[in-house]
Coordinates of C-alpha atoms in Angstrom, one line a residue:
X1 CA 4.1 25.0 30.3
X2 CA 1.9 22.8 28.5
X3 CA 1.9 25.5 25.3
X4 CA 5.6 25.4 25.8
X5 CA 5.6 21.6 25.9
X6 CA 3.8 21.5 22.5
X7 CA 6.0 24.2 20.8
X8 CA 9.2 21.9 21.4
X9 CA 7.1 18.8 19.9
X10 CA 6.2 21.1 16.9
X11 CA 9.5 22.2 16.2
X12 CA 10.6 18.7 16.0
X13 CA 7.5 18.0 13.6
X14 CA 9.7 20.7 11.5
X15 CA 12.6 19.0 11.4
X16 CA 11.4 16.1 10.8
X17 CA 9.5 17.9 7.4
X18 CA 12.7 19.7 6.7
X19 CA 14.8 16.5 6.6
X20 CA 12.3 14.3 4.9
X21 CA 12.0 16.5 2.0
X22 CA 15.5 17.5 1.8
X23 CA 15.9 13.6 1.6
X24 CA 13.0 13.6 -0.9
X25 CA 14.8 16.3 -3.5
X26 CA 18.0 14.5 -3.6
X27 CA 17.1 11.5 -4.8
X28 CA 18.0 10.8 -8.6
X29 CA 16.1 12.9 -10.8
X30 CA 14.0 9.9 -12.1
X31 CA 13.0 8.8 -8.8
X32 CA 12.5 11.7 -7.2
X33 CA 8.4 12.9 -6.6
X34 CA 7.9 10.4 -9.7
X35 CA 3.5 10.1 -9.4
X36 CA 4.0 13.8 -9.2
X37 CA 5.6 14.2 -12.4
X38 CA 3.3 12.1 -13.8
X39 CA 0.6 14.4 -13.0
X40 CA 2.9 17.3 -14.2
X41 CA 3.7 15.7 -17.7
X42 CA -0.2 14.4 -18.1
X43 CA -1.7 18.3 -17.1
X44 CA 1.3 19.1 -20.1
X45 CA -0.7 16.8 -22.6
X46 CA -4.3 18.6 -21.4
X47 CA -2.7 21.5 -22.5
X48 CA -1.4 20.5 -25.8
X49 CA -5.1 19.6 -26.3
X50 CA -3.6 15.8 -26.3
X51 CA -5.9 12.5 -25.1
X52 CA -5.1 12.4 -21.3
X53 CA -5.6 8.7 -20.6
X54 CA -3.0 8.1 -23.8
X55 CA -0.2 10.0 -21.7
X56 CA 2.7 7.9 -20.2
X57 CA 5.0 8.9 -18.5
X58 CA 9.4 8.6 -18.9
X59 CA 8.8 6.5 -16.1
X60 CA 6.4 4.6 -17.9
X61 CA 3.1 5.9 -15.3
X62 CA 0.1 6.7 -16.9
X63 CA -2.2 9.6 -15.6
X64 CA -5.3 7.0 -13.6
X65 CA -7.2 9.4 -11.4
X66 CA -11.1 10.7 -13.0
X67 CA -10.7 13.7 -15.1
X68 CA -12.1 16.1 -12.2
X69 CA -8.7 15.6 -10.5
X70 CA -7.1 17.1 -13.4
X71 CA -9.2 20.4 -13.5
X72 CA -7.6 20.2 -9.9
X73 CA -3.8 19.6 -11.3
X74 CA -3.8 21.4 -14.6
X75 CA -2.5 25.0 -13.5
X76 CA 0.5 23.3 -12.1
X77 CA 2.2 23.9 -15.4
X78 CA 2.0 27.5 -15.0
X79 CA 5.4 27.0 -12.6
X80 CA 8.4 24.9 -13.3
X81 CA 8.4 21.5 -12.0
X82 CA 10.9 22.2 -9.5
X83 CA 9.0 25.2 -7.9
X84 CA 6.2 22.6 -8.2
X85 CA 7.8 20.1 -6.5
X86 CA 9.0 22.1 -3.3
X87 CA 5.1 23.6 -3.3
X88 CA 4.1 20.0 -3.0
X89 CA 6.1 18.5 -0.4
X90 CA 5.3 21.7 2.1
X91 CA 1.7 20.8 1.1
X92 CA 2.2 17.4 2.1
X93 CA 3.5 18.1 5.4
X94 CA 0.9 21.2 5.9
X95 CA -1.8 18.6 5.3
X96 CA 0.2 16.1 8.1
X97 CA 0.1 18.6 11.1
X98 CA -4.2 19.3 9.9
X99 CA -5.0 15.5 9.5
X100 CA -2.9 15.6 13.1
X101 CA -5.3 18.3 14.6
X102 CA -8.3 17.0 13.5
X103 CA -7.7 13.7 15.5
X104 CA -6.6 15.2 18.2
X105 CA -10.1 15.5 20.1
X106 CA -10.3 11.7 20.2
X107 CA -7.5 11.2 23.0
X108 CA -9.9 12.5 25.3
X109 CA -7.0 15.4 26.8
X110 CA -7.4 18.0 28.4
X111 CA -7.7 21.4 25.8
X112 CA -4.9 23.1 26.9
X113 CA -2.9 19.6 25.8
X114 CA -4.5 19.1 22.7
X115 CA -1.3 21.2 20.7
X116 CA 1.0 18.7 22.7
X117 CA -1.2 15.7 21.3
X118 CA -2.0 17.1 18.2
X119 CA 2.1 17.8 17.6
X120 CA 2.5 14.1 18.6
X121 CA 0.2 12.5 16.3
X122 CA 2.0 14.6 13.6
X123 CA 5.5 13.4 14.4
X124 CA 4.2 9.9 14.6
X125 CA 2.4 10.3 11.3
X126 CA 4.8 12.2 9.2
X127 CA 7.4 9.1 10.0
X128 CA 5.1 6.5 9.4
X129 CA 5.6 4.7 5.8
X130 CA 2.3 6.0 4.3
X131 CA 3.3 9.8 4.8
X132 CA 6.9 9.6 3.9
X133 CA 5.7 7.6 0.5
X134 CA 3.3 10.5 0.0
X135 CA 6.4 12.7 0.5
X136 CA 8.6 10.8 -1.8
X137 CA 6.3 9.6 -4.9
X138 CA 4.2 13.1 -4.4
X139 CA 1.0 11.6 -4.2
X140 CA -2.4 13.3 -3.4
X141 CA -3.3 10.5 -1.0
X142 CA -2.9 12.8 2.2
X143 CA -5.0 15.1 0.6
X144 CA -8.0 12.9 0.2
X145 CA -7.8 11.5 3.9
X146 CA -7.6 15.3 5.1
X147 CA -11.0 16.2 2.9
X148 CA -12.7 13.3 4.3
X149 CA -11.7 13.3 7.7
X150 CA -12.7 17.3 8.3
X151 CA -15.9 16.4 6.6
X152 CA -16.8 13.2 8.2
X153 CA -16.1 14.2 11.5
X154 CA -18.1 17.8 11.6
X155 CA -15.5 20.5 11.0
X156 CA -17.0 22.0 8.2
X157 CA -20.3 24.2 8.6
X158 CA -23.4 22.2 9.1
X159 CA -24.9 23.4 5.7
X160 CA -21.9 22.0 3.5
X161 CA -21.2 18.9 5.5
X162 CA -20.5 15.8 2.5
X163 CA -19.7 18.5 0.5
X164 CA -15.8 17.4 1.4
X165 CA -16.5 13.6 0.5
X166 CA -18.0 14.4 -2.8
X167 CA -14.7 16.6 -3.6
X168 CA -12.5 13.9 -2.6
X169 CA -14.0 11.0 -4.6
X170 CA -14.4 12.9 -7.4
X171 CA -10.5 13.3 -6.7
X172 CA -10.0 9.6 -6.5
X173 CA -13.2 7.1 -5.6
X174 CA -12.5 5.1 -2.8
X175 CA -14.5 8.1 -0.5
X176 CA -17.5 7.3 -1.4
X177 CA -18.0 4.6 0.8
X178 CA -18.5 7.4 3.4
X179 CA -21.9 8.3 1.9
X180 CA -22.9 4.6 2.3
X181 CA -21.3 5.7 6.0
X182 CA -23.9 8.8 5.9
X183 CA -26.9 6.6 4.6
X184 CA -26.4 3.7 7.4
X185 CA -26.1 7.0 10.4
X186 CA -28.8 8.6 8.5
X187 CA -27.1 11.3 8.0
X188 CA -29.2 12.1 4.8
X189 CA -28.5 15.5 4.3
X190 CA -25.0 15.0 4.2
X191 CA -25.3 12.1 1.7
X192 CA -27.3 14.2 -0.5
X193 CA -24.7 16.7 -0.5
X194 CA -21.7 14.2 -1.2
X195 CA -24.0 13.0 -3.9
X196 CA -24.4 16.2 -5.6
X197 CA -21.0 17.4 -5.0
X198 CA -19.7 14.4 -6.6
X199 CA -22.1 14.4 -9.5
X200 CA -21.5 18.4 -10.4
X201 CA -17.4 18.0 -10.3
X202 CA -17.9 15.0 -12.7
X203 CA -20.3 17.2 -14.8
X204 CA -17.6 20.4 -14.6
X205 CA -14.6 18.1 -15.7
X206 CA -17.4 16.5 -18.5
X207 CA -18.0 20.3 -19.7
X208 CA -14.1 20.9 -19.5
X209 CA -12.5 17.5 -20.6
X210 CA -15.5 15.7 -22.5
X211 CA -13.5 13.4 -24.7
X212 CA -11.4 12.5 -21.8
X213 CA -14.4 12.4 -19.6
X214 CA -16.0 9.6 -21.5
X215 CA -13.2 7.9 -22.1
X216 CA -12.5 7.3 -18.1
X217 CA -15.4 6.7 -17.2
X218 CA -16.1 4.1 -20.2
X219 CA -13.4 1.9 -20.3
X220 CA -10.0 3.8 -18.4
X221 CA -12.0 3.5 -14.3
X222 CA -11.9 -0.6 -15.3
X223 CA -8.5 -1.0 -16.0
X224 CA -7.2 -1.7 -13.0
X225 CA -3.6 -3.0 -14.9
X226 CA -3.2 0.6 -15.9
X227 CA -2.5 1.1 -11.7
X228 CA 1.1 -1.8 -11.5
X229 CA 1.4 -5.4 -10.6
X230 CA -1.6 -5.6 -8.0
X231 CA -0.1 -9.0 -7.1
X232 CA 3.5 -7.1 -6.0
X233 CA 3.7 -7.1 -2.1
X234 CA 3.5 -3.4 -2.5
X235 CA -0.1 -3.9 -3.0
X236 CA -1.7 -4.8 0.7
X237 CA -5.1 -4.9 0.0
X238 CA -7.7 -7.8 0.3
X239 CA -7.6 -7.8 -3.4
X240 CA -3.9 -8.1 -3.5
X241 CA -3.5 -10.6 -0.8
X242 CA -6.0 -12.7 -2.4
X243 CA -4.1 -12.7 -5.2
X244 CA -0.8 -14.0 -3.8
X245 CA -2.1 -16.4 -1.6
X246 CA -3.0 -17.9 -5.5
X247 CA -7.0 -18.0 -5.9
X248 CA -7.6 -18.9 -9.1
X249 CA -8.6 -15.9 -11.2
X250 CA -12.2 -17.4 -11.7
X251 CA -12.6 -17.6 -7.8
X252 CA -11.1 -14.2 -6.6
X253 CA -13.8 -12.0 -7.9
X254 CA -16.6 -13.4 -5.8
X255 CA -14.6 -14.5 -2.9
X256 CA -13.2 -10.8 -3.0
X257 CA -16.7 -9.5 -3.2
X258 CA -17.6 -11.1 -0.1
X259 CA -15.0 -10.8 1.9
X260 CA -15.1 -7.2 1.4
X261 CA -18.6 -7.0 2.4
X262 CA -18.1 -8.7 5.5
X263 CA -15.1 -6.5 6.3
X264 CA -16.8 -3.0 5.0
X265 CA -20.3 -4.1 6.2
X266 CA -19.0 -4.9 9.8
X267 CA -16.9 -1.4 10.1
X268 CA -19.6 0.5 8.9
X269 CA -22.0 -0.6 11.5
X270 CA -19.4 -0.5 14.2
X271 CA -18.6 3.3 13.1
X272 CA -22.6 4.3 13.1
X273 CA -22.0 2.5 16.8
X274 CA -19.2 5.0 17.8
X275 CA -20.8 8.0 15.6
X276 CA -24.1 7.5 17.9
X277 CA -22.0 7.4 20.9
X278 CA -20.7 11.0 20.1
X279 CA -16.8 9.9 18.7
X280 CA -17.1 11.2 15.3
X281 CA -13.8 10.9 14.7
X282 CA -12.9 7.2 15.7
X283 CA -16.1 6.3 13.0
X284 CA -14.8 8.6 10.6
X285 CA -11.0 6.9 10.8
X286 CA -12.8 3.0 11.0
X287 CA -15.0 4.1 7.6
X288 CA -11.5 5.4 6.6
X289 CA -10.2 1.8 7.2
X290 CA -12.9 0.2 5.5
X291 CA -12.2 2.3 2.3
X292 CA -8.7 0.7 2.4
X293 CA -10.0 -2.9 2.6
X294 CA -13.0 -2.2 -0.2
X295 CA -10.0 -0.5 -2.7
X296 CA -8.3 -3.6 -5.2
X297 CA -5.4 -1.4 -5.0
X298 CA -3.7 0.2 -1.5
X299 CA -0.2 1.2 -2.0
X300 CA 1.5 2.3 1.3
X301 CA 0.7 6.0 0.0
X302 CA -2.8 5.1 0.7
X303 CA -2.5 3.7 4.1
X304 CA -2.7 7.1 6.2
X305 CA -6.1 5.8 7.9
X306 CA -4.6 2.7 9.4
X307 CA -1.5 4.9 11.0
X308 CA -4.3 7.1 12.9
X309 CA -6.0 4.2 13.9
X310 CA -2.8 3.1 15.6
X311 CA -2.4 6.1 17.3
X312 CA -6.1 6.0 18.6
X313 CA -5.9 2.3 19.9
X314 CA -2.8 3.1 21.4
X315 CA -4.3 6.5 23.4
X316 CA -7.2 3.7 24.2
X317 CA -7.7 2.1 27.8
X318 CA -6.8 -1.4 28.2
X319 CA -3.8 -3.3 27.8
X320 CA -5.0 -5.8 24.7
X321 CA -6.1 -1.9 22.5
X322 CA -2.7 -0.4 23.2
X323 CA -0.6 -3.7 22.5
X324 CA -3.0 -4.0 19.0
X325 CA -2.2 -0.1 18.6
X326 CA 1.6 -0.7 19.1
X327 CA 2.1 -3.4 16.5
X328 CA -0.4 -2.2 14.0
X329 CA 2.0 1.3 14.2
X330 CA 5.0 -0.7 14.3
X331 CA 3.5 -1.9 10.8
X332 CA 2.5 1.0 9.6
X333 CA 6.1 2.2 9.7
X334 CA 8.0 -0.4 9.0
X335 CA 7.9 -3.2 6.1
X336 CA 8.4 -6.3 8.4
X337 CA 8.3 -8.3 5.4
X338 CA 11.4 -6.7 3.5
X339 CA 13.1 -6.1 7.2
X340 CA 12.6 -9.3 8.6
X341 CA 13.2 -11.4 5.5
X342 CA 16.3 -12.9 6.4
X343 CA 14.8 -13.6 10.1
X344 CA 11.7 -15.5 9.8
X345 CA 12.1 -19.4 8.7
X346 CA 8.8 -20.8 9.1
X347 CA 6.9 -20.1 5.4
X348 CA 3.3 -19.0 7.6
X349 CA 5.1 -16.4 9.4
X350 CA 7.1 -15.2 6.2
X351 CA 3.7 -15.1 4.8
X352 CA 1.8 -13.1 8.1
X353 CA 4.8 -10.4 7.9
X354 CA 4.5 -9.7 4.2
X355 CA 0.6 -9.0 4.7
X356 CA 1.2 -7.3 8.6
X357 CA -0.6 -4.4 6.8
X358 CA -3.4 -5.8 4.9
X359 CA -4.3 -8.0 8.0
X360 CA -4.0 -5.3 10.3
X361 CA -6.2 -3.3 8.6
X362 CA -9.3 -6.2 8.5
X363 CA -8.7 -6.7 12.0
X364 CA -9.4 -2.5 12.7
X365 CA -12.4 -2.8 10.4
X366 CA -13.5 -6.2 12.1
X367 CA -12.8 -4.8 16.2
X368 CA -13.9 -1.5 15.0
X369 CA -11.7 -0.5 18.1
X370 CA -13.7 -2.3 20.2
X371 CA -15.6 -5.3 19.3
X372 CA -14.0 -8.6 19.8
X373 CA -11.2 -6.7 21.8
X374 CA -13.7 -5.2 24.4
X375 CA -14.8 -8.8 25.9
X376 CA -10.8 -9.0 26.3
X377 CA -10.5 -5.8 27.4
X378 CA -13.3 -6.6 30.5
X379 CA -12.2 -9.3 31.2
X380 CA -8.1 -7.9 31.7
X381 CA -10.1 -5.2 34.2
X382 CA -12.0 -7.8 36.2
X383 CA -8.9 -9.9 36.7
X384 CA -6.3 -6.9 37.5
X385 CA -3.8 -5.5 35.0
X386 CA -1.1 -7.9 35.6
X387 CA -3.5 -10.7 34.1
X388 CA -4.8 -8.3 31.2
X389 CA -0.9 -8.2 30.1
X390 CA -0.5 -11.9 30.2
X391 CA -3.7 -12.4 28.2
X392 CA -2.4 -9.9 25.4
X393 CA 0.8 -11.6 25.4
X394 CA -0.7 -15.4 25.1
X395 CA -3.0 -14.1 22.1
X396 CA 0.1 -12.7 20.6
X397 CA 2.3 -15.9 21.1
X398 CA -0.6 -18.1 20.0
X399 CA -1.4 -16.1 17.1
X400 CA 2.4 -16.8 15.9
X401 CA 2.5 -20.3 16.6
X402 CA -1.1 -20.9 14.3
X403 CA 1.2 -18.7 11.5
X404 CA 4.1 -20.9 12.0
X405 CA 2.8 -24.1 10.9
X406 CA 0.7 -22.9 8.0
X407 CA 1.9 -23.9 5.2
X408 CA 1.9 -21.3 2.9
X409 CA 0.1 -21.9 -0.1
X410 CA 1.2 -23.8 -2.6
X411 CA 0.6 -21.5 -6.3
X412 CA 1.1 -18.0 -3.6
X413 CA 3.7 -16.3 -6.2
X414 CA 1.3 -14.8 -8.8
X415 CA 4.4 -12.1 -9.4
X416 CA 6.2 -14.8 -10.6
X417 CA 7.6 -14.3 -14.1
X418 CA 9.9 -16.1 -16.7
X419 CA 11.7 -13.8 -19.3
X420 CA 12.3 -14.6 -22.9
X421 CA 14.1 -13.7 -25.6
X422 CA 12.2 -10.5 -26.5
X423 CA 13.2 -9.5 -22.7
X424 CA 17.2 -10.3 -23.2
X425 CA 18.1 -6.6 -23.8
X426 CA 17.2 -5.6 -20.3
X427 CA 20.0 -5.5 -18.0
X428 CA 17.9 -5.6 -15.2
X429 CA 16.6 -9.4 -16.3
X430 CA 19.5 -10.2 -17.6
X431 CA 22.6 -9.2 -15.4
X432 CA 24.6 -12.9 -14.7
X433 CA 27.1 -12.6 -17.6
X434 CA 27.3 -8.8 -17.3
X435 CA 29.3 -8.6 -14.3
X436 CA 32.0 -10.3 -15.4
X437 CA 30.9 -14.6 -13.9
X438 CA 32.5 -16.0 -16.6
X439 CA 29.3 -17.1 -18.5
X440 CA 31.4 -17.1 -21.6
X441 CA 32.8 -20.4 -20.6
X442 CA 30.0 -23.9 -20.1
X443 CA 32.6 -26.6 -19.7
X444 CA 32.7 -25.3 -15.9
X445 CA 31.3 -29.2 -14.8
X446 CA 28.7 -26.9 -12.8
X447 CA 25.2 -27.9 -14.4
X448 CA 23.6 -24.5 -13.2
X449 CA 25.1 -20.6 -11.9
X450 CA 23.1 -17.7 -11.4
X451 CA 22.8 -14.9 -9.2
X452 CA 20.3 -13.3 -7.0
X453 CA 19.0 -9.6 -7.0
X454 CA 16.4 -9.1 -4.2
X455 CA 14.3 -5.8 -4.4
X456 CA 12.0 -4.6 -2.6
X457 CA 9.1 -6.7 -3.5
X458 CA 10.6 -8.7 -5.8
X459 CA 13.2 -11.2 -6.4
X460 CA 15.3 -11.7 -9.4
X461 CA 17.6 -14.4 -10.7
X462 CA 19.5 -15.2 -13.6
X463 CA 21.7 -17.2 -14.8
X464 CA 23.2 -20.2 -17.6
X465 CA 23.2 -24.0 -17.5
X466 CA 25.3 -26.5 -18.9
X467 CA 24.7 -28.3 -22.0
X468 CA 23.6 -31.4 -19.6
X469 CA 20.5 -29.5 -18.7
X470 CA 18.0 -29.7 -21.2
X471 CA 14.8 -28.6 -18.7
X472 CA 14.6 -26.1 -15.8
X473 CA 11.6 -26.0 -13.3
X474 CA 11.2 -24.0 -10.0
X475 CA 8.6 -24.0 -7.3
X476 CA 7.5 -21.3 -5.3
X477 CA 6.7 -23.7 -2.5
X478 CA 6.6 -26.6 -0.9
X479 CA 4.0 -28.7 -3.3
X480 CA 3.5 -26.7 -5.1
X481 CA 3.0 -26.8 -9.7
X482 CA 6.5 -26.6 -11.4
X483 CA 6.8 -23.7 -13.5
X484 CA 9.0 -24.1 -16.5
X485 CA 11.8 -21.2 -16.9
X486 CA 12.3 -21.3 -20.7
X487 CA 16.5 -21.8 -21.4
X488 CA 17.0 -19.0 -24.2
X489 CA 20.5 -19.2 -26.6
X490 CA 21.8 -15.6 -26.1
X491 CA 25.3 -17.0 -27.6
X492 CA 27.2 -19.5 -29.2
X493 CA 26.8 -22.3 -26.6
X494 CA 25.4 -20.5 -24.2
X495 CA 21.8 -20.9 -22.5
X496 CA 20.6 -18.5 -20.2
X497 CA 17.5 -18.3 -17.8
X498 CA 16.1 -15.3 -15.9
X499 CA 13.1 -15.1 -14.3
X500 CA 11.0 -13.2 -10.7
X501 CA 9.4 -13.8 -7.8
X502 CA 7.9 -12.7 -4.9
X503 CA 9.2 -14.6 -2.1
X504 CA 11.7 -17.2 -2.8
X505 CA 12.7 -18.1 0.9
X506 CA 11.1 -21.3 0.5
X507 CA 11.5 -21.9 -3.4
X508 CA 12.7 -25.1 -5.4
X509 CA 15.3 -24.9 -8.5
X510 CA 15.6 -28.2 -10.5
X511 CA 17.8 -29.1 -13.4
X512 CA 16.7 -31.7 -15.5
X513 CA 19.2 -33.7 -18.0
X514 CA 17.7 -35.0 -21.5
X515 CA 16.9 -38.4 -19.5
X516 CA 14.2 -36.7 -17.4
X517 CA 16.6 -37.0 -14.3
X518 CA 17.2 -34.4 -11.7
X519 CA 20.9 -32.8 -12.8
X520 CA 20.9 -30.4 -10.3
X521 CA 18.5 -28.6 -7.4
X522 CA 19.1 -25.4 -5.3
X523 CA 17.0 -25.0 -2.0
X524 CA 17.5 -22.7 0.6
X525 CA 17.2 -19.4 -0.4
X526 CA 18.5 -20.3 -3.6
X527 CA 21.5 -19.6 -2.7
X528 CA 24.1 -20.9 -5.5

């Protein structure tokens, strides 16, 4: 029955593929698999005998993985992009259901129900936001985790083990903090092999791509603005977090640097921990973790190791593990901060949802499934189950309350931007008088009107004043510095602004006349 069992769950995991790609191929043409065609039109360029790392995309991507990956990506051009894309997204679900399988040993089950867990973890993970972004930008992200993960954990033949991790960073970097992994479990052999795996792909692409070569790893691997706005709540990484909360540029490089040792050295001793107490695969998925907290960038595509550390807290014993398990799954497959934006009133708690992911992931790496939780977890036992729950529940209401009344900090809107005149021609800046307000018109006796455009992570408004208004200001919070929004003549009499932000729940708008007194101000929500 149990085979049976596991057949039905698989055939959902099918569906679920089927749909999701379906879902994937009819989006519009320019936002459909759009990292993928990047990698399509930059393998184009290697062709042409073209400078790879000058290639931009229609979509405006440039190509920002080392050249090895391109060796990888260049006979793609052999097919049509749309045969390409379908290969991609089967890919992409094919490498699901083997990431799926290779946890699957960790639930501690029974063999014969290892299909039924290993089809569960790959529903639960195909549906998760990492996957279906892999699915729907085409990313190689799932790829790497898979090469890792088989390698770390000891499916490959004893002889070739780190062999995997050397492919994968020389695919895209972040791996190789699982030879540091490998050196701290003294797993030598294997960090020699990663080493020299790594090394002799980089020489191959050298051999193949030299100009290119040089030129990534010489200047292209350190610009990190070539990768999007790593202040944009897309980006949940220490790095990025860091960089909203609104540490001064001069102070976020060492306070990064240390924080992400304490983070990565703390999960790499706790996975040696679990790799010495025979669960490879729990110290391979906390060094996976820990690669997401050392990275400056993690897009959701990235985030595939926190979704399988979920769904190994949650298969854990104790009530505190499956509760962290629950809501750090819940996370990973929802954005609470774009959900729940209208919901949450208090600025702290605005401020824990829009990180949920990047703070999830520092608490994995700082528990190391265990850890701090495991005095908890003791304790719940000794004091029966029905004590256990109410502890996990107080830590979760206390932890809220402590978010409510932060404050959040005061310069926490580095995506904040004010548009000029060279940006009037954009219709996505500039949108007020387009749709027919009546902007034509600035006798209205209304000093200021504007509309709101919320995206996903960003907010946009725009708008005209009246000739009263000679200065416009706007805080991103609560005591926070005023940021002047330049007033810009797009017409005969009239003044327009526009400008973004991250999160403008708790945001101040103030009109000033030529007599330096307030004219007008727009609070809650900015909602005109």
């Amino acid at each position: 029955m149990a085979w049976r069992r596991a057949g039905s769950v698989w055939l959902l995991f099918g569906v679920i593929a089927v749909v999701s790609s379906v879902l994937v191929l009819r989006r519009p043409a320019a936002d459909r698999l759009s990292d993928l065609h990047i990698y399509y039109g930059a393998a184009q360029t290697v062709e042409a005998a073209r400078p790879l790392y000058e290639y931009v995309a229609a979509n405006g991507g440039p190509f920002t993985y080392p050249p090895f990956a391109m060796l990888l990506m260049r006979p793609m051009v052999a097919l049509p992009e749309a045969a390409v894309q379908v290969i991609w997204l089967v890919a992409v679900c094919a490498a699901v259901a083997a990431v799926a399988g290779a946890v699957s040993g960790a639930f501690g089950v029974a063999n014969r129900h290892r299909r039924l867990v290993a089809a569960a973890v790959a529903c639960a993970l195909l549906v998760s936001a990492p996957a279906q972004s892999n699915l729907r930008f085409g990313q190689v992200s799932i790829f790497i985790v898979l090469l890792a993960l088989v390698d770390a954990v000891g499916l490959t033949p004893a002889r070739y083990r780190g062999a995997l991790v050397g492919v994968a960073a020389a695919i895209k970097l972040t791996p190789l903090l699982f030879v540091v992994f490998f050196l701290v479990s003294r797993r030598y052999a294997d960090a020699g092999r990663a080493v020299a795996a790594f090394v002799g792909c980089a020489v191959l692409a050298a051999i193949v791509l030299p100009a290119d070569s040089w030129t990534y790893w010489t200047s292209t691997m350190l610009e990190t603005s070539r990768i999007g706005n790593l202040a944009s709540l897309g980006n949940q990484s220490v790095h990025g977090m860091l960089m909203r909360v609104g540490v001064s540029p001069q102070a976020l490089p060492p306070l990064w640097a240390a924080l992400v040792a304490l983070v990565c050295g703390t999960a790499l001793l706790r996975a040696r921990g679990l790799q010495a107490d025979n669960q490879p695969v729990r110290a391979a998925v906390l060094v996976g973790c820990a690669t997401v907290v050392a990275s400056p960038v993690s897009w959701t595509h990235h985030q595939v190791w926190p979704v399988l550390a979920a769904m190994l807290l949650v298969g854990a014993q104790g009530p505190l593990r499956r509760i962290a398990g629950a809501t750090l799954l819940v996370v990973m497959v929802f954005s609470l901060g774009a959900l729940l934006d209208g919901v949450s009133t208090f600025p702290g708690v605005q401020f824990l949802l829009e990180n949920a992911r990047a703070l999830g992931v520092v608490a994995v790496c700082l528990a190391g499934f265990g850890g701090l939780a495991t005095v908890a977890v003791g304790t719940a036992r000794r004091s029966g189950r029905r004590r256990g729950w109410l502890r996990a529940g107080i830590t979760v209401t206390v932890t809220l309350a402590c978010f409510a009344v932060l404050p959040l900090p005061a310069g926490a809107d580095p995506t904040f931007k004010a548009y000029t005149l060279a940006d009037a021609g954009n219709p996505r800046y500039f949108y007020f008088c387009r749709s027919g307000a009546g902007c034509a018109d600035p006798s209205t006796g209304v000093a200021v009107r504007f509309g709101v455009v919320r995206e996903k992570t960003k907010v946009r408004v725009n708008g005209v004043v009246d000739p009263v208004v000679t200065r416009l200001e706007y805080r991103s919070a609560p005591g926070g510095a005023p940021r002047t929004i330049p007033l810009l003549e797009l017409g005969p009499g009239q003044r327009e602004f526009s400008f973004r932000s991250a999160n403008m729940a708790h945001g101040l708008l103030v009109a000033y006349g030529a007599d330096g007194r307030e004219v007008a101000s727009f609070t809650d929500e900015l909602n005109p």
